[in-house]
Amino acid sequence: MRIVIAGGHGQIALRLERLLAARGDEVAGIIRRPEQGDDLREAGAEPVLCDLESASVEEVAAHLQGADAAVFAAGAGPGSGAARKDTVDRGAAVLFADAAVRTGVRRYVVVSSMGADPSHPGDDVFDVYLRAKGEADAYIRGFNSLDWTILRPGMLTNDAGTGLVRLEASTGRGPIPRDDVAAVLAELLDTPATAGLTLELISGSAPVSVAVKSVAGN
């Protein structure tokens, strides 16, 4: 498959790029800064320079030409303010979805966040973030022309992945290594029967492939 990843230099994205490249997929990662390109090449991905905060839908669609799947893994990051939660976590996700629809890329996998909710209350930056992610998820769910899957991991850690997870519509809160999030994303891309599902993910006892198969088609 050819897979295009928005937020290609993110911690989860780089892990996913390595997994996909190792299994023989063709991977492109969208990045904002040219100096990030070497890290993508090292992971086995083709760097694509495009700022999703300022690009047009036509520009993004051009980068999705020929793709079999798109993954939205971009985020404004923990050091950013409320304004960029809207422009990246909501706006870029909406733009990337619009571009996928325009290009005819049906398979669309989103890295969201546990607790994402368009009506989440509060004015702290994290509250704004959860609203932005929730609004983006709701927008994407409105497309019949996308075979979307929304993945909502729990608290992300840099611990080594165990390959053992809990993946359900509702898991309750818990941690999950970024390694295991990437492994689940790779498996979701291979499992189109997970389209139309919003799934929470934390560490658990089921091997990744078993966890994904168990929710497929539900």
PDB file of C-alpha atoms in Angstrom:
ATOM      1  CA  MET A   1       0.000   0.000   0.000  1.00  0.00           C
ATOM      2  CA  ARG A   2       0.956   3.647  -0.353  1.00  0.00           C
ATOM      3  CA  ILE A   3       0.149   5.429   2.911  1.00  0.00           C
ATOM      4  CA  VAL A   4       0.391   9.172   3.533  1.00  0.00           C
ATOM      5  CA  ILE A   5       0.788  10.295   7.145  1.00  0.00           C
ATOM      6  CA  ALA A   6      -0.005  13.831   8.302  1.00  0.00           C
ATOM      7  CA  GLY A   7       2.281  14.874  11.136  1.00  0.00           C
ATOM      8  CA  GLY A   8       5.011  12.641   9.744  1.00  0.00           C
ATOM      9  CA  HIS A   9       7.643  13.737  12.271  1.00  0.00           C
ATOM     10  CA  GLY A  10       5.529  13.019  15.342  1.00  0.00           C
ATOM     11  CA  GLN A  11       6.609  10.393  17.846  1.00  0.00           C
ATOM     12  CA  ILE A  12       3.847   7.961  16.908  1.00  0.00           C
ATOM     13  CA  ALA A  13       4.186   8.711  13.190  1.00  0.00           C
ATOM     14  CA  LEU A  14       7.916   7.935  13.093  1.00  0.00           C
ATOM     15  CA  ARG A  15       7.280   4.609  14.809  1.00  0.00           C
ATOM     16  CA  LEU A  16       4.462   3.836  12.368  1.00  0.00           C
ATOM     17  CA  GLU A  17       6.630   4.763   9.381  1.00  0.00           C
ATOM     18  CA  ARG A  18       9.285   2.288  10.498  1.00  0.00           C
ATOM     19  CA  LEU A  19       6.707  -0.492  10.873  1.00  0.00           C
ATOM     20  CA  LEU A  20       5.069   0.167   7.509  1.00  0.00           C
ATOM     21  CA  ALA A  21       8.362   0.516   5.632  1.00  0.00           C
ATOM     22  CA  ALA A  22       9.674  -2.699   7.213  1.00  0.00           C
ATOM     23  CA  ARG A  23       6.686  -4.654   5.924  1.00  0.00           C
ATOM     24  CA  GLY A  24       7.097  -3.244   2.423  1.00  0.00           C
ATOM     25  CA  ASP A  25       4.547  -0.449   2.271  1.00  0.00           C
ATOM     26  CA  GLU A  26       5.356   2.814   0.523  1.00  0.00           C
ATOM     27  CA  VAL A  27       5.121   5.586   3.106  1.00  0.00           C
ATOM     28  CA  ALA A  28       5.101   9.365   2.796  1.00  0.00           C
ATOM     29  CA  GLY A  29       5.091  11.668   5.802  1.00  0.00           C
ATOM     30  CA  ILE A  30       3.912  15.278   5.656  1.00  0.00           C
ATOM     31  CA  ILE A  31       6.251  17.602   7.574  1.00  0.00           C
ATOM     32  CA  ARG A  32       6.449  21.362   8.162  1.00  0.00           C
ATOM     33  CA  ARG A  33      10.217  21.815   8.353  1.00  0.00           C
ATOM     34  CA  PRO A  34      12.841  20.610   5.852  1.00  0.00           C
ATOM     35  CA  GLU A  35      15.273  19.659   8.622  1.00  0.00           C
ATOM     36  CA  GLN A  36      12.838  16.947   9.748  1.00  0.00           C
ATOM     37  CA  GLY A  37      13.313  15.095   6.459  1.00  0.00           C
ATOM     38  CA  ASP A  38      16.360  13.065   7.466  1.00  0.00           C
ATOM     39  CA  ASP A  39      14.500  11.495  10.390  1.00  0.00           C
ATOM     40  CA  LEU A  40      11.754  10.335   8.017  1.00  0.00           C
ATOM     41  CA  ARG A  41      14.232   8.944   5.496  1.00  0.00           C
ATOM     42  CA  GLU A  42      15.928   7.050   8.323  1.00  0.00           C
ATOM     43  CA  ALA A  43      12.515   5.583   9.227  1.00  0.00           C
ATOM     44  CA  GLY A  44      11.995   4.502   5.610  1.00  0.00           C
ATOM     45  CA  ALA A  45       9.497   7.207   4.665  1.00  0.00           C
ATOM     46  CA  GLU A  46       9.477   9.836   1.945  1.00  0.00           C
ATOM     47  CA  PRO A  47       9.319  13.354   3.440  1.00  0.00           C
ATOM     48  CA  VAL A  48       6.705  15.672   1.932  1.00  0.00           C
ATOM     49  CA  LEU A  49       6.993  19.348   2.821  1.00  0.00           C
ATOM     50  CA  CYS A  50       3.580  20.935   3.429  1.00  0.00           C
ATOM     51  CA  ASP A  51       2.296  23.201   6.210  1.00  0.00           C
ATOM     52  CA  LEU A  52      -1.203  21.960   7.037  1.00  0.00           C
ATOM     53  CA  GLU A  53      -1.960  25.227   8.859  1.00  0.00           C
ATOM     54  CA  SER A  54      -1.623  27.299   5.695  1.00  0.00           C
ATOM     55  CA  ALA A  55      -2.032  24.879   2.749  1.00  0.00           C
ATOM     56  CA  SER A  56      -5.110  24.765   0.536  1.00  0.00           C
ATOM     57  CA  VAL A  57      -7.176  21.625   0.111  1.00  0.00           C
ATOM     58  CA  GLU A  58      -5.894  21.410  -3.475  1.00  0.00           C
ATOM     59  CA  GLU A  59      -2.264  21.442  -2.296  1.00  0.00           C
ATOM     60  CA  VAL A  60      -2.874  18.703   0.245  1.00  0.00           C
ATOM     61  CA  ALA A  61      -4.903  16.659  -2.237  1.00  0.00           C
ATOM     62  CA  ALA A  62      -1.940  16.709  -4.630  1.00  0.00           C
ATOM     63  CA  HIS A  63       0.162  14.961  -1.972  1.00  0.00           C
ATOM     64  CA  LEU A  64      -2.533  12.301  -1.532  1.00  0.00           C
ATOM     65  CA  GLN A  65      -2.676  11.357  -5.218  1.00  0.00           C
ATOM     66  CA  GLY A  66      -2.140   7.618  -5.619  1.00  0.00           C
ATOM     67  CA  ALA A  67      -2.464   6.855  -1.903  1.00  0.00           C
ATOM     68  CA  ASP A  68      -4.349   3.793  -0.669  1.00  0.00           C
ATOM     69  CA  ALA A  69      -4.756   5.168   2.850  1.00  0.00           C
ATOM     70  CA  ALA A  70      -4.254   8.337   4.881  1.00  0.00           C
ATOM     71  CA  VAL A  71      -3.355   8.615   8.558  1.00  0.00           C
ATOM     72  CA  PHE A  72      -3.877  11.824  10.524  1.00  0.00           C
ATOM     73  CA  ALA A  73      -1.269  11.842  13.275  1.00  0.00           C
ATOM     74  CA  ALA A  74      -0.526  15.571  13.468  1.00  0.00           C
ATOM     75  CA  GLY A  75      -0.828  17.599  16.632  1.00  0.00           C
ATOM     76  CA  ALA A  76       0.089  21.037  17.864  1.00  0.00           C
ATOM     77  CA  GLY A  77       2.091  19.478  20.692  1.00  0.00           C
ATOM     78  CA  PRO A  78       2.139  19.979  24.459  1.00  0.00           C
ATOM     79  CA  GLY A  79       3.936  23.321  24.366  1.00  0.00           C
ATOM     80  CA  SER A  80       1.424  25.035  22.085  1.00  0.00           C
ATOM     81  CA  GLY A  81      -1.357  27.418  23.054  1.00  0.00           C
ATOM     82  CA  ALA A  82      -5.093  27.254  22.529  1.00  0.00           C
ATOM     83  CA  ALA A  83      -4.973  28.906  19.099  1.00  0.00           C
ATOM     84  CA  ARG A  84      -2.877  26.110  17.601  1.00  0.00           C
ATOM     85  CA  LYS A  85      -5.119  23.442  19.100  1.00  0.00           C
ATOM     86  CA  ASP A  86      -7.762  24.867  16.773  1.00  0.00           C
ATOM     87  CA  THR A  87      -5.556  25.334  13.701  1.00  0.00           C
ATOM     88  CA  VAL A  88      -3.790  21.955  13.953  1.00  0.00           C
ATOM     89  CA  ASP A  89      -5.790  19.494  16.042  1.00  0.00           C
ATOM     90  CA  ARG A  90      -9.083  20.574  14.483  1.00  0.00           C
ATOM     91  CA  GLY A  91      -8.294  22.570  11.356  1.00  0.00           C
ATOM     92  CA  ALA A  92      -5.551  20.384   9.899  1.00  0.00           C
ATOM     93  CA  ALA A  93      -7.589  17.228  10.558  1.00  0.00           C
ATOM     94  CA  VAL A  94     -10.559  18.725   8.709  1.00  0.00           C
ATOM     95  CA  LEU A  95      -8.327  19.872   5.838  1.00  0.00           C
ATOM     96  CA  PHE A  96      -6.661  16.470   5.522  1.00  0.00           C
ATOM     97  CA  ALA A  97     -10.061  14.744   5.477  1.00  0.00           C
ATOM     98  CA  ASP A  98     -11.372  17.142   2.822  1.00  0.00           C
ATOM     99  CA  ALA A  99      -8.261  16.457   0.720  1.00  0.00           C
ATOM    100  CA  ALA A 100      -8.705  12.690   1.078  1.00  0.00           C
ATOM    101  CA  VAL A 101     -12.325  12.957  -0.079  1.00  0.00           C
ATOM    102  CA  ARG A 102     -11.315  15.142  -3.019  1.00  0.00           C
ATOM    103  CA  THR A 103      -8.625  12.654  -4.051  1.00  0.00           C
ATOM    104  CA  GLY A 104     -10.800   9.561  -3.568  1.00  0.00           C
ATOM    105  CA  VAL A 105      -8.671   8.080  -0.760  1.00  0.00           C
ATOM    106  CA  ARG A 106     -11.260   6.148   1.219  1.00  0.00           C
ATOM    107  CA  ARG A 107      -9.253   4.609   4.059  1.00  0.00           C
ATOM    108  CA  TYR A 108      -8.689   7.279   6.702  1.00  0.00           C
ATOM    109  CA  VAL A 109      -7.301   6.514  10.149  1.00  0.00           C
ATOM    110  CA  VAL A 110      -7.182   9.199  12.843  1.00  0.00           C
ATOM    111  CA  VAL A 111      -5.021   9.393  15.962  1.00  0.00           C
ATOM    112  CA  SER A 112      -7.395  11.163  18.335  1.00  0.00           C
ATOM    113  CA  SER A 113      -7.357  11.349  22.123  1.00  0.00           C
ATOM    114  CA  MET A 114      -9.238   9.671  24.926  1.00  0.00           C
ATOM    115  CA  GLY A 115     -11.799  12.169  26.196  1.00  0.00           C
ATOM    116  CA  ALA A 116     -12.126  14.029  22.876  1.00  0.00           C
ATOM    117  CA  ASP A 117     -15.562  15.647  22.856  1.00  0.00           C
ATOM    118  CA  PRO A 118     -16.858  18.680  20.932  1.00  0.00           C
ATOM    119  CA  SER A 119     -18.815  19.748  24.023  1.00  0.00           C
ATOM    120  CA  HIS A 120     -16.023  19.188  26.552  1.00  0.00           C
ATOM    121  CA  PRO A 121     -16.268  22.010  29.144  1.00  0.00           C
ATOM    122  CA  GLY A 122     -13.517  24.279  30.440  1.00  0.00           C
ATOM    123  CA  ASP A 123     -11.098  26.922  29.219  1.00  0.00           C
ATOM    124  CA  ASP A 124      -7.696  25.443  29.994  1.00  0.00           C
ATOM    125  CA  VAL A 125      -5.504  24.599  27.010  1.00  0.00           C
ATOM    126  CA  PHE A 126      -6.120  20.872  27.499  1.00  0.00           C
ATOM    127  CA  ASP A 127      -9.879  21.506  27.519  1.00  0.00           C
ATOM    128  CA  VAL A 128      -9.541  23.385  24.223  1.00  0.00           C
ATOM    129  CA  TYR A 129      -7.484  20.482  22.880  1.00  0.00           C
ATOM    130  CA  LEU A 130     -10.136  17.894  23.767  1.00  0.00           C
ATOM    131  CA  ARG A 131     -12.835  20.047  22.148  1.00  0.00           C
ATOM    132  CA  ALA A 132     -10.708  20.511  19.011  1.00  0.00           C
ATOM    133  CA  LYS A 133     -10.084  16.773  18.708  1.00  0.00           C
ATOM    134  CA  GLY A 134     -13.756  16.062  19.350  1.00  0.00           C
ATOM    135  CA  GLU A 135     -14.853  18.545  16.672  1.00  0.00           C
ATOM    136  CA  ALA A 136     -12.436  17.005  14.175  1.00  0.00           C
ATOM    137  CA  ASP A 137     -13.653  13.491  14.966  1.00  0.00           C
ATOM    138  CA  ALA A 138     -17.290  14.551  14.566  1.00  0.00           C
ATOM    139  CA  TYR A 139     -16.522  16.179  11.220  1.00  0.00           C
ATOM    140  CA  ILE A 140     -14.788  13.057   9.907  1.00  0.00           C
ATOM    141  CA  ARG A 141     -17.604  10.801  11.094  1.00  0.00           C
ATOM    142  CA  GLY A 142     -19.928  12.797   8.825  1.00  0.00           C
ATOM    143  CA  PHE A 143     -18.295  11.515   5.633  1.00  0.00           C
ATOM    144  CA  ASN A 144     -19.866   8.524   3.905  1.00  0.00           C
ATOM    145  CA  SER A 145     -17.053   8.798   1.373  1.00  0.00           C
ATOM    146  CA  LEU A 146     -14.392   7.921   3.968  1.00  0.00           C
ATOM    147  CA  ASP A 147     -13.796   4.502   5.500  1.00  0.00           C
ATOM    148  CA  TRP A 148     -12.665   6.118   8.733  1.00  0.00           C
ATOM    149  CA  THR A 149     -11.418   4.598  11.963  1.00  0.00           C
ATOM    150  CA  ILE A 150     -10.787   6.873  14.950  1.00  0.00           C
ATOM    151  CA  LEU A 151      -8.258   5.658  17.511  1.00  0.00           C
ATOM    152  CA  ARG A 152      -8.266   7.268  20.957  1.00  0.00           C
ATOM    153  CA  PRO A 153      -5.217   6.204  22.984  1.00  0.00           C
ATOM    154  CA  GLY A 154      -4.922   6.682  26.710  1.00  0.00           C
ATOM    155  CA  MET A 155      -1.924   8.323  28.396  1.00  0.00           C
ATOM    156  CA  LEU A 156       1.006   8.015  25.999  1.00  0.00           C
ATOM    157  CA  THR A 157       4.345   6.751  27.337  1.00  0.00           C
ATOM    158  CA  ASN A 158       7.776   6.093  25.869  1.00  0.00           C
ATOM    159  CA  ASP A 159       8.011   2.703  27.566  1.00  0.00           C
ATOM    160  CA  ALA A 160       8.951  -0.177  25.289  1.00  0.00           C
ATOM    161  CA  GLY A 161       5.900  -1.677  23.642  1.00  0.00           C
ATOM    162  CA  THR A 162       4.617  -4.992  24.932  1.00  0.00           C
ATOM    163  CA  GLY A 163       2.385  -5.838  21.975  1.00  0.00           C
ATOM    164  CA  LEU A 164      -0.430  -6.441  24.471  1.00  0.00           C
ATOM    165  CA  VAL A 165      -3.357  -4.036  24.417  1.00  0.00           C
ATOM    166  CA  ARG A 166      -6.987  -3.432  25.251  1.00  0.00           C
ATOM    167  CA  LEU A 167      -8.899  -2.033  22.266  1.00  0.00           C
ATOM    168  CA  GLU A 168     -12.616  -1.404  22.708  1.00  0.00           C
ATOM    169  CA  ALA A 169     -15.284   1.235  22.196  1.00  0.00           C
ATOM    170  CA  SER A 170     -14.720   2.173  25.834  1.00  0.00           C
ATOM    171  CA  THR A 171     -11.735   0.952  27.858  1.00  0.00           C
ATOM    172  CA  GLY A 172     -11.543   3.378  30.749  1.00  0.00           C
ATOM    173  CA  ARG A 173      -8.388   5.380  31.308  1.00  0.00           C
ATOM    174  CA  GLY A 174      -4.895   3.938  31.347  1.00  0.00           C
ATOM    175  CA  PRO A 175      -1.428   4.245  29.833  1.00  0.00           C
ATOM    176  CA  ILE A 176      -0.247   2.939  26.468  1.00  0.00           C
ATOM    177  CA  PRO A 177       3.279   2.983  25.007  1.00  0.00           C
ATOM    178  CA  ARG A 178       3.634   4.866  21.731  1.00  0.00           C
ATOM    179  CA  ASP A 179       5.199   1.687  20.278  1.00  0.00           C
ATOM    180  CA  ASP A 180       1.922  -0.142  20.809  1.00  0.00           C
ATOM    181  CA  VAL A 181      -0.171   2.720  19.392  1.00  0.00           C
ATOM    182  CA  ALA A 182       1.895   2.538  16.199  1.00  0.00           C
ATOM    183  CA  ALA A 183       1.487  -1.247  16.055  1.00  0.00           C
ATOM    184  CA  VAL A 184      -2.290  -0.916  16.389  1.00  0.00           C
ATOM    185  CA  LEU A 185      -2.393   1.743  13.653  1.00  0.00           C
ATOM    186  CA  ALA A 186      -0.470  -0.539  11.297  1.00  0.00           C
ATOM    187  CA  GLU A 187      -2.904  -3.363  12.017  1.00  0.00           C
ATOM    188  CA  LEU A 188      -5.938  -1.088  11.563  1.00  0.00           C
ATOM    189  CA  LEU A 189      -4.658  -0.073   8.120  1.00  0.00           C
ATOM    190  CA  ASP A 190      -4.640  -3.773   7.211  1.00  0.00           C
ATOM    191  CA  THR A 191      -8.145  -4.327   8.619  1.00  0.00           C
ATOM    192  CA  PRO A 192     -10.718  -2.366   6.593  1.00  0.00           C
ATOM    193  CA  ALA A 193     -13.539  -4.023   8.572  1.00  0.00           C
ATOM    194  CA  THR A 194     -12.708  -1.592  11.393  1.00  0.00           C
ATOM    195  CA  ALA A 195     -14.116   1.275   9.290  1.00  0.00           C
ATOM    196  CA  GLY A 196     -16.807   3.255  11.095  1.00  0.00           C
ATOM    197  CA  LEU A 197     -15.436   2.513  14.565  1.00  0.00           C
ATOM    198  CA  THR A 198     -14.220   4.881  17.272  1.00  0.00           C
ATOM    199  CA  LEU A 199     -11.928   2.879  19.536  1.00  0.00           C
ATOM    200  CA  GLU A 200     -10.163   3.538  22.817  1.00  0.00           C
ATOM    201  CA  LEU A 201      -6.746   1.980  23.405  1.00  0.00           C
ATOM    202  CA  ILE A 202      -4.779   1.221  26.575  1.00  0.00           C
ATOM    203  CA  SER A 203      -2.329  -1.481  27.604  1.00  0.00           C
ATOM    204  CA  GLY A 204      -3.974  -4.830  28.175  1.00  0.00           C
ATOM    205  CA  SER A 205      -3.622  -8.560  27.682  1.00  0.00           C
ATOM    206  CA  ALA A 206      -4.560  -9.151  24.028  1.00  0.00           C
ATOM    207  CA  PRO A 207      -1.940  -9.316  21.255  1.00  0.00           C
ATOM    208  CA  VAL A 208      -2.381  -6.409  18.832  1.00  0.00           C
ATOM    209  CA  SER A 209      -3.564  -8.554  15.907  1.00  0.00           C
ATOM    210  CA  VAL A 210      -6.090 -10.383  18.108  1.00  0.00           C
ATOM    211  CA  ALA A 211      -7.393  -7.132  19.603  1.00  0.00           C
ATOM    212  CA  VAL A 212      -7.937  -5.580  16.167  1.00  0.00           C
ATOM    213  CA  LYS A 213      -9.606  -8.689  14.740  1.00  0.00           C
ATOM    214  CA  SER A 214     -11.929  -8.880  17.739  1.00  0.00           C
ATOM    215  CA  VAL A 215     -13.355  -5.392  17.096  1.00  0.00           C
ATOM    216  CA  ALA A 216     -13.434  -5.646  13.279  1.00  0.00           C
ATOM    217  CA  GLY A 217     -16.936  -5.489  11.931  1.00  0.00           C
ATOM    218  CA  ASN A 218     -18.456  -4.569  15.321  1.00  0.00           C
TER     219      ASN A 218
END
